[in-house]
XYZ file of C-alpha atoms in Angstrom:
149
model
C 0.000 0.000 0.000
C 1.488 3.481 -0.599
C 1.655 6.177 1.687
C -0.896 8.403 0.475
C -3.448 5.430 0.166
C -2.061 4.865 4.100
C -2.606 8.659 4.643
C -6.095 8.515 3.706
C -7.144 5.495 5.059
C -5.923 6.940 8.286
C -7.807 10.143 7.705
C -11.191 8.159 7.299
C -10.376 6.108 10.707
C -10.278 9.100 12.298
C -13.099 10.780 10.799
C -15.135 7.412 11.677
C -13.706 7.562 15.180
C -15.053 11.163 15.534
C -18.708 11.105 13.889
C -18.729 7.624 16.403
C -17.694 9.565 19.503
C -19.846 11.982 18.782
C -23.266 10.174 17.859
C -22.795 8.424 21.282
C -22.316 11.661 23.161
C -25.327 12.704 21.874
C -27.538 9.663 22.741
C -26.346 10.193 26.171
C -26.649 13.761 26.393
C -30.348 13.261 25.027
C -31.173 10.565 27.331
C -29.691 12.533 30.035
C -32.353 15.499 28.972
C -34.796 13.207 29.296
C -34.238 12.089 32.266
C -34.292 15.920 33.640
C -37.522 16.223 32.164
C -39.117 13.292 34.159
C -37.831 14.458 37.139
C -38.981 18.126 36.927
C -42.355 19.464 36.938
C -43.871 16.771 34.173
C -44.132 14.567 36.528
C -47.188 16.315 38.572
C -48.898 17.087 35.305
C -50.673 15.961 32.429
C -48.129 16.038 28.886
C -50.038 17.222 26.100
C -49.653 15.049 22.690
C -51.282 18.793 20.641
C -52.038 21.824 21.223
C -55.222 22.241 23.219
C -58.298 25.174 23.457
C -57.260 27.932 25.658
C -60.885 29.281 27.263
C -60.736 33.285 25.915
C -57.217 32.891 24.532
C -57.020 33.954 20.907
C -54.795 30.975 18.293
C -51.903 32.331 16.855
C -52.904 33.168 13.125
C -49.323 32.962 11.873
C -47.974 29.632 11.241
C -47.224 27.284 13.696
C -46.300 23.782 15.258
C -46.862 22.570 18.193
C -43.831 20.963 20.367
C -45.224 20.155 23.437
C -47.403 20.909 26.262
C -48.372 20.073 30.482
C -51.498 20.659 32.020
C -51.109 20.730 35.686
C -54.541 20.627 38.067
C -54.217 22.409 41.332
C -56.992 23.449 44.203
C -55.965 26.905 42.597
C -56.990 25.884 39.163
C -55.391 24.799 36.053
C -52.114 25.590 34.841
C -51.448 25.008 31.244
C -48.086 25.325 29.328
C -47.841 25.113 25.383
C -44.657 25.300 23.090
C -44.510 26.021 19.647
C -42.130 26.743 16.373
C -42.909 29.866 14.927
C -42.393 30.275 11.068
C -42.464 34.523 11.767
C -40.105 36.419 13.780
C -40.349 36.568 17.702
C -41.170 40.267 17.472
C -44.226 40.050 15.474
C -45.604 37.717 17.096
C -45.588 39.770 20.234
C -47.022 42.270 18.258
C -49.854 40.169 17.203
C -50.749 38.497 20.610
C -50.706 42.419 21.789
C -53.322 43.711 19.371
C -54.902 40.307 19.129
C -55.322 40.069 23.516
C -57.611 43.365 23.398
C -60.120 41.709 21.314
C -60.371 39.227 23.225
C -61.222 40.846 26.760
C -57.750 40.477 27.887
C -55.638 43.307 29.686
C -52.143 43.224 29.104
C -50.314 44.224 32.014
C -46.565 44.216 30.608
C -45.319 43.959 27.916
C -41.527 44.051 26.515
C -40.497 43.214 22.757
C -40.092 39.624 23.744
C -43.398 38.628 26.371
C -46.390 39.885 27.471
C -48.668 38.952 30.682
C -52.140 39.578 30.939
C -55.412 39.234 32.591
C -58.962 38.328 31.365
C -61.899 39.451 32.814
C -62.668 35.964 34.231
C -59.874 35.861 36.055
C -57.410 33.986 34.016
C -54.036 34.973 33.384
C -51.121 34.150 30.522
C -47.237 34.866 30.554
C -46.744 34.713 26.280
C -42.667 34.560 25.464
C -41.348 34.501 21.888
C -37.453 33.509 21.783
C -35.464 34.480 18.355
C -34.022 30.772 17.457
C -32.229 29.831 14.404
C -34.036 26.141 13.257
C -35.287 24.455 10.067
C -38.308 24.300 12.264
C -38.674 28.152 12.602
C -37.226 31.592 13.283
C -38.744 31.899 16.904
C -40.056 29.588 19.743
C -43.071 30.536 21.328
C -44.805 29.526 25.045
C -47.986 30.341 26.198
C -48.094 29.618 30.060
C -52.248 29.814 30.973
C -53.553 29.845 34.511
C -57.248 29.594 34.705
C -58.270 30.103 38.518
């Protein structure tokens, strides 16, 4: 064998070695995030499979896909958390849920360029956050955290 076949070969290996190294971190770093998830807060609450109606809470017209979700039911009421991918940037979606909130009998109480929290006139409240991201799934994340009470 000559050297430069010997050179490449050896120059595979290694690339082999590191895609190998680095699929199994990955595995474990994924399990590992699983695991965290079990033990936090899922594990008094519901998981949502899709996205579920909000009572008074406008949809999101833009486009969107649902990640995941928890419904938690306390003597307080009903907590519900929602994630989503967001095909349009993070600040007009805030913009929309703003305009979009008054319609629907909600009073927004704060507001910044990235979440707004509000209060509906039958008591119910919602923390909205939209997070820039850079994925084939979207350019922002959005979560709706509803309390019903």
């Amino acid at each position: 064998m000559s050297a430069q076949r010997i050179k490449e070969n050896t120059k595979y290996a290694l690339l082999l070695l590191s895609l190998a190294s680095l699929f199994s971190f990955s595995q474990s770093s994924q399990a590992q995030f699983q695991r965290s998830i079990k033990k936090e807060n899922f594990d008094n609450g519901e998981i949502l499979k899709s996205k579920v109606a909000l009572n008074s809470l406008p949809d999101y017209s833009g486009r969107s896909v649902f990640i995941f979700g928890r419904r938690v039911q306390t003597e307080a009421g009903t907590a519900i958390t929602e994630s989503f991918y967001v095909a349009e940037p993070s600040t007009q979606v805030i913009e929309w849920y703003k305009q979009a909130l008054s319609s629907y009998g909600w009073k927004v109480v704060t507001s910044d360029k990235q979440s707004i929290n509000a209060q509906h006139q039958d008591n119910a409240s919602v923390n909205i956050t939209a997070t820039s991201i850079q994925s084939p799934h979207g350019r922002a994340r959005l979560k709706i955290s509803y309390r019903s009470h």
